[in-house]
PDB file of C-alpha atoms in Angstrom:
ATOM      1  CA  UNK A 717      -2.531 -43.212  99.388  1.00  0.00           C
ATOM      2  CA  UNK A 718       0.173 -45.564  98.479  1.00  0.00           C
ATOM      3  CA  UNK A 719      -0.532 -48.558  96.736  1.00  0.00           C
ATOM      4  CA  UNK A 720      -0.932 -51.495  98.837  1.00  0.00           C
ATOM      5  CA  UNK A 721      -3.246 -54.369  98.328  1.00  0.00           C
ATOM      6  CA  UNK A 722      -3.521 -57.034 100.845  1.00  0.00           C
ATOM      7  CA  UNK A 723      -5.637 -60.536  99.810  1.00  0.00           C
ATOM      8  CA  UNK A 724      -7.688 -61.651 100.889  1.00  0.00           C
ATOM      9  CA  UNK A 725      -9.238 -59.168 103.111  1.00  0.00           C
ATOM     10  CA  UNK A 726     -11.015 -61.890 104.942  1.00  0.00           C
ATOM     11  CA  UNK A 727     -10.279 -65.434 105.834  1.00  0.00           C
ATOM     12  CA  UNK A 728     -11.351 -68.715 107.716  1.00  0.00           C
ATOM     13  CA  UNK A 729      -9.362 -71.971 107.412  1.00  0.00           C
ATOM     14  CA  UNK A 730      -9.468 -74.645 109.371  1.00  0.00           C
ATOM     15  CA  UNK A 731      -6.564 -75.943 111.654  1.00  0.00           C
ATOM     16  CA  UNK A 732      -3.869 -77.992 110.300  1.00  0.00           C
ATOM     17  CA  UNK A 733      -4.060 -76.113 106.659  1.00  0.00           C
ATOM     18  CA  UNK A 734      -1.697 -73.833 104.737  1.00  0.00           C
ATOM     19  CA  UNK A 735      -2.652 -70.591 104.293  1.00  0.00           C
ATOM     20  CA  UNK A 736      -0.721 -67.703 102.240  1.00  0.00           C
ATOM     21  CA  UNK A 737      -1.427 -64.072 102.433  1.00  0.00           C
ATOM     22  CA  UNK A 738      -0.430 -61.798  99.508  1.00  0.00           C
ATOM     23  CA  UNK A 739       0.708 -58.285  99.372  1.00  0.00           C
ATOM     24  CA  UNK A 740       0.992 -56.284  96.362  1.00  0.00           C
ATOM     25  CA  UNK A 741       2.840 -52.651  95.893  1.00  0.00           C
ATOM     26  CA  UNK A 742       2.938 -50.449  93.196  1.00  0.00           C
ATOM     27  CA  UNK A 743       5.458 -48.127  95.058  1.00  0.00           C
ATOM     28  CA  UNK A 744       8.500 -50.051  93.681  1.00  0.00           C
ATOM     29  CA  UNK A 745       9.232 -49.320  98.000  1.00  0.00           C
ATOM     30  CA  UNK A 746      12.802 -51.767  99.212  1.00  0.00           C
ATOM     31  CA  UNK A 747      11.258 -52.754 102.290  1.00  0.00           C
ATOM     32  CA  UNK A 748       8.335 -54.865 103.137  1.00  0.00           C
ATOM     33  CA  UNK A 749       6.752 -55.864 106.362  1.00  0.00           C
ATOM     34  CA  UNK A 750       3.952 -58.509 107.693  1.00  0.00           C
ATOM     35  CA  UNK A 751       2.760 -57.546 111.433  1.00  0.00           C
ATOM     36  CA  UNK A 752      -0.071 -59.347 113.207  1.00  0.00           C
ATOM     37  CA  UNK A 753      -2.223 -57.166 115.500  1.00  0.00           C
ATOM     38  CA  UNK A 754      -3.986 -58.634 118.408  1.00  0.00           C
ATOM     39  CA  UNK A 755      -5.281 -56.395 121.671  1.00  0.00           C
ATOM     40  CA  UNK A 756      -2.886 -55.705 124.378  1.00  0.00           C
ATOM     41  CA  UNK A 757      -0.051 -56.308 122.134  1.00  0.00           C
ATOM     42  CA  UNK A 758       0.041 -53.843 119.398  1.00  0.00           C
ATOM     43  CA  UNK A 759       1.485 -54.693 116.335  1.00  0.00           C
ATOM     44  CA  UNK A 760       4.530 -57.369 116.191  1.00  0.00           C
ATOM     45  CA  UNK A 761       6.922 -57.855 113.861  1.00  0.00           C
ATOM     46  CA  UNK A 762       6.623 -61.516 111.754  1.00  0.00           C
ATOM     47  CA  UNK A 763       9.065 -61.335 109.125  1.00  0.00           C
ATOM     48  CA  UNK A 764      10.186 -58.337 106.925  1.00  0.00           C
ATOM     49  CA  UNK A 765      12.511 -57.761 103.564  1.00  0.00           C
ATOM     50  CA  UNK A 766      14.807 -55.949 102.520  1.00  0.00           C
ATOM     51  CA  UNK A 767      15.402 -56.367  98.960  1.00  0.00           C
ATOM     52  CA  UNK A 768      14.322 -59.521  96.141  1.00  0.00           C
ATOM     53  CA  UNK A 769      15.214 -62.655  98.182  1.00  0.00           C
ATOM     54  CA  UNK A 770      16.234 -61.569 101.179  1.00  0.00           C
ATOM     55  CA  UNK A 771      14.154 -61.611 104.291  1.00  0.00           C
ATOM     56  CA  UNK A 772      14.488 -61.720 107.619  1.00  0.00           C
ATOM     57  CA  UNK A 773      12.794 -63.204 110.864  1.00  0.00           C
ATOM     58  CA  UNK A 774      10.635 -60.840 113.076  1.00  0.00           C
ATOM     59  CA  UNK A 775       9.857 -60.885 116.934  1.00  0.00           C
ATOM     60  CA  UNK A 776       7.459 -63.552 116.566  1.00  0.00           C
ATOM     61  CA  UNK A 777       8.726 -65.652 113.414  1.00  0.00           C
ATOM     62  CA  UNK A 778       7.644 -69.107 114.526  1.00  0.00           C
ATOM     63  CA  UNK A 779       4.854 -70.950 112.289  1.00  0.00           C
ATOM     64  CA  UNK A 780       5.258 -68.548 109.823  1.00  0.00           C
ATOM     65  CA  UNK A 781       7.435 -68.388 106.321  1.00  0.00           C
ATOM     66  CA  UNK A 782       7.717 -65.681 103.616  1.00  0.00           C
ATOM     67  CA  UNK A 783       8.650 -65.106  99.783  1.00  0.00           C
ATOM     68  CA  UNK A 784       9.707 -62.004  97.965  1.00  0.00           C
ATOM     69  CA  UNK A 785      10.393 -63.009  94.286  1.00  0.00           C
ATOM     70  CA  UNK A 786       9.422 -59.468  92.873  1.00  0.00           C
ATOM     71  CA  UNK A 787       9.756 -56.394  94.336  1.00  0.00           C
ATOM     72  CA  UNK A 788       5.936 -55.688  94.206  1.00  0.00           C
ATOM     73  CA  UNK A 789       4.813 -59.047  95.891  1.00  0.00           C
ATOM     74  CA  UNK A 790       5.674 -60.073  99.855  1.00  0.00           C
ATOM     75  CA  UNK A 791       3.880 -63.710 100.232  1.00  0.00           C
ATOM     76  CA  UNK A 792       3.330 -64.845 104.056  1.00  0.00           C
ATOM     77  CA  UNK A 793       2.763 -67.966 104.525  1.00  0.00           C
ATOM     78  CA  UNK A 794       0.903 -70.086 107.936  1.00  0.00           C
ATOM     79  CA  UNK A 795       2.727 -73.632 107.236  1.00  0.00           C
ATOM     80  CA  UNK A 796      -0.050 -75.367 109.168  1.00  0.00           C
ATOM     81  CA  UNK A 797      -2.400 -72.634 110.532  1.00  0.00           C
ATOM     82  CA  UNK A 798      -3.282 -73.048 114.302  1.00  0.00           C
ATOM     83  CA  UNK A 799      -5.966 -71.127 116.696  1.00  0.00           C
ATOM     84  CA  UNK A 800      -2.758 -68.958 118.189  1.00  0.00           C
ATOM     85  CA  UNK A 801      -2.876 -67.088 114.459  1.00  0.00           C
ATOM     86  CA  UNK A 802      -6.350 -65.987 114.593  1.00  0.00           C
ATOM     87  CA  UNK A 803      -5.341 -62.536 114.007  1.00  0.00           C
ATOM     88  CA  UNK A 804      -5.305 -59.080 112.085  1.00  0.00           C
ATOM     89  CA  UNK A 805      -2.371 -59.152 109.647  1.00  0.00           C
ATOM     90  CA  UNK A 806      -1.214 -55.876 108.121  1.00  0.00           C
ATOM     91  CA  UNK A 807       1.670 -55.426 105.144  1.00  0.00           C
ATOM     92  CA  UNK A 808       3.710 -52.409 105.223  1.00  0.00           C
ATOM     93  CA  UNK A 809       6.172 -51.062 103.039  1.00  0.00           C
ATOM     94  CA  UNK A 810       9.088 -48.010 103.278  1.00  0.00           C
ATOM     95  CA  UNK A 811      11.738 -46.741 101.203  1.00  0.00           C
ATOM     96  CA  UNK A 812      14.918 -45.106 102.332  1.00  0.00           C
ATOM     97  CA  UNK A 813      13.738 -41.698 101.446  1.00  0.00           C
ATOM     98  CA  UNK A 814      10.321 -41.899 102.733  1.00  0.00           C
ATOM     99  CA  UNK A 815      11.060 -42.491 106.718  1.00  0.00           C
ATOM    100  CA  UNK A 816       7.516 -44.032 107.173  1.00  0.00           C
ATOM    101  CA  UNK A 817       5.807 -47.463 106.857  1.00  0.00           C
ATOM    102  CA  UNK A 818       2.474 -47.339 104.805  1.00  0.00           C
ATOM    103  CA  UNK A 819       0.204 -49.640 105.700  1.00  0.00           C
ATOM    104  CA  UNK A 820      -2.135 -51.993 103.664  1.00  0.00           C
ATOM    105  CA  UNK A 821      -6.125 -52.362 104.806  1.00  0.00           C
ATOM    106  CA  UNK A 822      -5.418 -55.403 107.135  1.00  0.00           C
ATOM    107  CA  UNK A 823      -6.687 -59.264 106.487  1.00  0.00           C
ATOM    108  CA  UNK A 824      -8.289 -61.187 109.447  1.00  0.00           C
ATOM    109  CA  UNK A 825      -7.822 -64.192 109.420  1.00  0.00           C
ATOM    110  CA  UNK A 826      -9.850 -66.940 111.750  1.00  0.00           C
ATOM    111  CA  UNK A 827      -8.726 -70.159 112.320  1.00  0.00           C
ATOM    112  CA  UNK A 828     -11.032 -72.604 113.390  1.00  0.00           C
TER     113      UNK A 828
ATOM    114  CA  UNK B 177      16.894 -54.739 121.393  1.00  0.00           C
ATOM    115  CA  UNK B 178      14.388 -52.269 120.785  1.00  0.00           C
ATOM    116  CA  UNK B 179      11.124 -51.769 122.916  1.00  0.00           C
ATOM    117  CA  UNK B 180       8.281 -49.042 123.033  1.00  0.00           C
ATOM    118  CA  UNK B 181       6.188 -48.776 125.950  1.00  0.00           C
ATOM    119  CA  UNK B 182       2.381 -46.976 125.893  1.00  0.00           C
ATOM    120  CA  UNK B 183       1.693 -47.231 129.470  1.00  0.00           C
ATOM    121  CA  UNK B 184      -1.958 -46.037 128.900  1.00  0.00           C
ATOM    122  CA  UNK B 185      -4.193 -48.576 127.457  1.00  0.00           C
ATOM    123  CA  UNK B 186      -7.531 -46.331 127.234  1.00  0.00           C
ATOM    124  CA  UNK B 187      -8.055 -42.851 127.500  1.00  0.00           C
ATOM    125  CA  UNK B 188     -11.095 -40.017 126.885  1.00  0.00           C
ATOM    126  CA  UNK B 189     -11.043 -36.673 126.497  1.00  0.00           C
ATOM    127  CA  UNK B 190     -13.954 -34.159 126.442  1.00  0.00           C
ATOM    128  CA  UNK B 191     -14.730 -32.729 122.888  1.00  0.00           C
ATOM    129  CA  UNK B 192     -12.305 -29.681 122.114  1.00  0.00           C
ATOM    130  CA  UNK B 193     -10.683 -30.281 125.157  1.00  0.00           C
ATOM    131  CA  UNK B 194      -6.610 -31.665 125.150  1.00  0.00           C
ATOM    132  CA  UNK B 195      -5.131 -34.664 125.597  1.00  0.00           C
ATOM    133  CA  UNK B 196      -1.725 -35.829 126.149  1.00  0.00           C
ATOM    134  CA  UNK B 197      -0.831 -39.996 125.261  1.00  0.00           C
ATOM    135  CA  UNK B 198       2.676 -40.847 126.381  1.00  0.00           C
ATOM    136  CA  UNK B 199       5.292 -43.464 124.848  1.00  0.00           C
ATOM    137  CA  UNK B 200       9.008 -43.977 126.060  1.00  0.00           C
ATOM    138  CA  UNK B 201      11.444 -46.078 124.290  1.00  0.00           C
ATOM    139  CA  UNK B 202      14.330 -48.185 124.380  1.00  0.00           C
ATOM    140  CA  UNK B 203      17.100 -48.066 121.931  1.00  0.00           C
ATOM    141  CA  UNK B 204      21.107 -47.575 121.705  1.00  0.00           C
ATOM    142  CA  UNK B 205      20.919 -46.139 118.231  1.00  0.00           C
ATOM    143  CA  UNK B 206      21.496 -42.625 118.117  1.00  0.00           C
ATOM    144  CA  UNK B 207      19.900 -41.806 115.166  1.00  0.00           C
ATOM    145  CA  UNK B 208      15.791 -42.701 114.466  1.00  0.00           C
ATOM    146  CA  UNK B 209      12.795 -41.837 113.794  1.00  0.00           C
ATOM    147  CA  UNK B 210       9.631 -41.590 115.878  1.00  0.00           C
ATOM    148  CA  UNK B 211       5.821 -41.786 114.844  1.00  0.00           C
ATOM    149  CA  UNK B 212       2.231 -41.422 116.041  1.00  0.00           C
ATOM    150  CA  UNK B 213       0.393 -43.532 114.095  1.00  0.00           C
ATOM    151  CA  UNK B 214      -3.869 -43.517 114.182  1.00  0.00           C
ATOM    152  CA  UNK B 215      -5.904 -46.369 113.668  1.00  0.00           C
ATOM    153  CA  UNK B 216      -9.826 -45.775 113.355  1.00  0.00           C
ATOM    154  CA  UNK B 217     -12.319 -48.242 113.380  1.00  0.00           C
ATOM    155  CA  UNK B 218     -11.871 -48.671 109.306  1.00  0.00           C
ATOM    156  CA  UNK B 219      -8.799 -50.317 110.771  1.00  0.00           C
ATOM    157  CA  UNK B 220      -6.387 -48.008 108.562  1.00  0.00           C
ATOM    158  CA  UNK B 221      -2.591 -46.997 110.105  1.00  0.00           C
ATOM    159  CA  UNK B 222      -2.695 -43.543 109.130  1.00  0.00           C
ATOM    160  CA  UNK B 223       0.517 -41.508 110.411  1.00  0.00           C
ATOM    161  CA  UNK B 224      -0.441 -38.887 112.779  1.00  0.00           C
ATOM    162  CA  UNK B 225       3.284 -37.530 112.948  1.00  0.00           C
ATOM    163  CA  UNK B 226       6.911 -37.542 112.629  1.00  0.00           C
ATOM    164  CA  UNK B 227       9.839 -36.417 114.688  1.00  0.00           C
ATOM    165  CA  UNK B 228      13.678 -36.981 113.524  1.00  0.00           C
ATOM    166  CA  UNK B 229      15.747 -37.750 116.420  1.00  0.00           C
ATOM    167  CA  UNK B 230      18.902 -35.223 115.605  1.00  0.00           C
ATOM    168  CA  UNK B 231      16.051 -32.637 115.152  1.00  0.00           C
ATOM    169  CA  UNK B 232      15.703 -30.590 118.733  1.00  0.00           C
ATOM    170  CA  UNK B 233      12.562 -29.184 117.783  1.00  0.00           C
ATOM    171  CA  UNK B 234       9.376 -30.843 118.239  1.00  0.00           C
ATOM    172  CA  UNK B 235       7.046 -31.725 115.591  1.00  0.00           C
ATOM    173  CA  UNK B 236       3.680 -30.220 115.003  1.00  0.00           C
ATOM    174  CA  UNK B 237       0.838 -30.944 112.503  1.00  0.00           C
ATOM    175  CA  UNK B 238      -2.216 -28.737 113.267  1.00  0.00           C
ATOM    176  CA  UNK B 239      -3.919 -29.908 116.240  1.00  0.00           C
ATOM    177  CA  UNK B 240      -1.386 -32.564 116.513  1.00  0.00           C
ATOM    178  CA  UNK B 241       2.009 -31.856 118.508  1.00  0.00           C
ATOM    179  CA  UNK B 242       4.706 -33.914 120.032  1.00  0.00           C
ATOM    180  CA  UNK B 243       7.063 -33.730 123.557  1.00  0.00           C
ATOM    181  CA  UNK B 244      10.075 -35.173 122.260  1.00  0.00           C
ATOM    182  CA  UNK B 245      12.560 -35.241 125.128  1.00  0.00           C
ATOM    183  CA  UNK B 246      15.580 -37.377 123.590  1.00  0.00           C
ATOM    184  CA  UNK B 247      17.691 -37.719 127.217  1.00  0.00           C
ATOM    185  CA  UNK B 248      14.708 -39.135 128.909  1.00  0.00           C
ATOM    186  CA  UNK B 249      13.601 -41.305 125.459  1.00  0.00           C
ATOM    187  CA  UNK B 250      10.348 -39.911 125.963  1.00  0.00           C
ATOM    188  CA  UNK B 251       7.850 -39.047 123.228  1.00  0.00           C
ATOM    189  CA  UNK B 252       4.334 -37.735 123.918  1.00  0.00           C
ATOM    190  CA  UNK B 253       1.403 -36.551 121.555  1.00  0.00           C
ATOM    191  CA  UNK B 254      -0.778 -33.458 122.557  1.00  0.00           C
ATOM    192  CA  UNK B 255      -4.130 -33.255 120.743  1.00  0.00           C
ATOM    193  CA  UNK B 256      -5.469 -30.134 120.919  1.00  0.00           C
ATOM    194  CA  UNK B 257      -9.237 -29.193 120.065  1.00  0.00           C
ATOM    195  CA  UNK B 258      -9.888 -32.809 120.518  1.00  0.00           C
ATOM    196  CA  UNK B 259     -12.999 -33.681 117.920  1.00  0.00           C
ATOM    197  CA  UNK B 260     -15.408 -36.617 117.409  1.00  0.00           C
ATOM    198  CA  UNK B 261     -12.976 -38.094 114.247  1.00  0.00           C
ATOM    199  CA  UNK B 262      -9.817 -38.477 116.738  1.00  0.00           C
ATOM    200  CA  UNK B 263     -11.581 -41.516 118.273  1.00  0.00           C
ATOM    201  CA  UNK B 264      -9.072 -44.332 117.600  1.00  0.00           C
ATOM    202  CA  UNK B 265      -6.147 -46.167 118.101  1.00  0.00           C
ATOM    203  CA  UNK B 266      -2.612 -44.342 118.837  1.00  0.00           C
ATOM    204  CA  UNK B 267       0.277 -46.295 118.491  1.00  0.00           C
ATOM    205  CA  UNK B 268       3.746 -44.310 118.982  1.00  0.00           C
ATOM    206  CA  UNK B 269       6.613 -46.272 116.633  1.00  0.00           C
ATOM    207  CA  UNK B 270       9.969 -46.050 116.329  1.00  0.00           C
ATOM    208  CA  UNK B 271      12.637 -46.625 113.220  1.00  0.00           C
ATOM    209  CA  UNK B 272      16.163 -47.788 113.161  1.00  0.00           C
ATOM    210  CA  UNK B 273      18.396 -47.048 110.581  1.00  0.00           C
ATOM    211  CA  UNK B 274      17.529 -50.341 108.818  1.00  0.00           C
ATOM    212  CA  UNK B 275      14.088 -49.191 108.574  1.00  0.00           C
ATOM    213  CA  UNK B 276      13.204 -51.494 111.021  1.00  0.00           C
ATOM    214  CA  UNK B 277      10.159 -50.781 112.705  1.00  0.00           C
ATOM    215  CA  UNK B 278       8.410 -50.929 116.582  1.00  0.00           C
ATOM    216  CA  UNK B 279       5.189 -50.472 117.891  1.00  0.00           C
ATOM    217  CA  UNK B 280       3.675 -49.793 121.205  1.00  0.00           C
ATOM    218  CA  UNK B 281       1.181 -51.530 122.642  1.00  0.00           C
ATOM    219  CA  UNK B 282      -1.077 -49.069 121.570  1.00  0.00           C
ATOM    220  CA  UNK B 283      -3.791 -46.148 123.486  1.00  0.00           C
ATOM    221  CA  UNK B 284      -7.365 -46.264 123.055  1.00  0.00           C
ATOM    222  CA  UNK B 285      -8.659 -42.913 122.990  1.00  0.00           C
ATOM    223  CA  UNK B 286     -12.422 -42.316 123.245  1.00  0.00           C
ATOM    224  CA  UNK B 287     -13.761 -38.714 122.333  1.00  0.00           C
ATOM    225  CA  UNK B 288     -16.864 -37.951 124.498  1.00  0.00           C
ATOM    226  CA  UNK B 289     -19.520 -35.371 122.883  1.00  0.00           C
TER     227      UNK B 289
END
């Protein structure tokens, strides 16, 4: 399995409070990806990177901000969490020689 | 912009019997990659398989096979032998170049004893 670590694995906040979720690779991968999963719409796109520093928005962006200061680490950050992100967030990482995302084990995250 | 589209929101299939999940796609890249990807209750993505888009032949893995038809940007997976442990979540994906990825809506498939 590759090695992703997603933390916490479980979270409730309340409205109105900053939250950060933290993923962690040991694959020294380029890329690195936060999705939210919620039913009928699969998983969407947040924010991904594609090297140290540099990051760009996903399909649904808004609310949401994100760090990469080492390539192991891909921070996402809810600014001021609302009900709307009650969700299942997953990390994923790739490489350019390994054409596949690798998923970590998912947080869900309830806000209240 | 890129779309994939699982028109079939739940499914079952008799145990050991086949079943066949579609997925079409949207895309002006010529070059990509396509996935299956499962997701079991344990809510791990676990890839199912791969086809390369410049690759004619279709992908197998076992019980697991794919109906890649690049003209009509359609991508189905056949599971064959279906068994109690393919109950899940199917999600077909796509990659760009950038290794940029898309997901489907997703396919609930229920495998009935």
């Amino acid at each position: 399995d590759a090695g992703i670590t997603q933390s916490p694995r479980h979270k409730v906040t309340e409205t109105g409070t900053p939250v950060t979720l933290r993923c962690h690779q040991t694959e020294n991968h380029r890329y690195m990806y936060w999705y939210r999963q919620d039913p009928g719409h699969g998983l969407r796109l947040i924010h991904y990177s594609y090297g140290v520093k540099d990051t760009d928005k996903g399909e649904v962006s808004d609310g949401y901000s994100v760090s990469r200061s080492k390539t192991e680490d891909f921070l996402l950050t809810l600014e001021s969490a609302t009900s709307s992100q009650t969700s299942v967030y997953f990390c994923a990482i790739s490489d350019d020689r390994a054409a596949e995302a690798f998923f970590g084990q998912g947080t869900r995250l309830t806000v209240v | 912009a890129q779309t994939v589209t699982q028109s079939q929101p739940e499914m079952s299939v008799q145990e050991a019997e086949t079943v066949t999940l579609s997925c079409t796609y949207d895309t002006s890249e010529n070059n990509y990659y396509l996935f299956w990807y499962k997701q079991p209750p344990s809510r791990q993505m676990i890839l199912v398989i791969r086809q390369e888009a410049y690759k004619q032949q279709n992908a197998t893995e076992n019980r697991f096979s794919v109906n890649f038809q690049k003209a009509a940007k359609s991508f189905s997976l056949k599971i064959s032998d279906s068994q109690l442990g393919d109950t899940a979540m199917y999600f077909c994906a796509f990659m760009k170049p950038s290794n940029q990825f898309y997901f489907g809506t997703g396919t609930s498939l229920t495998v009935i004893p």
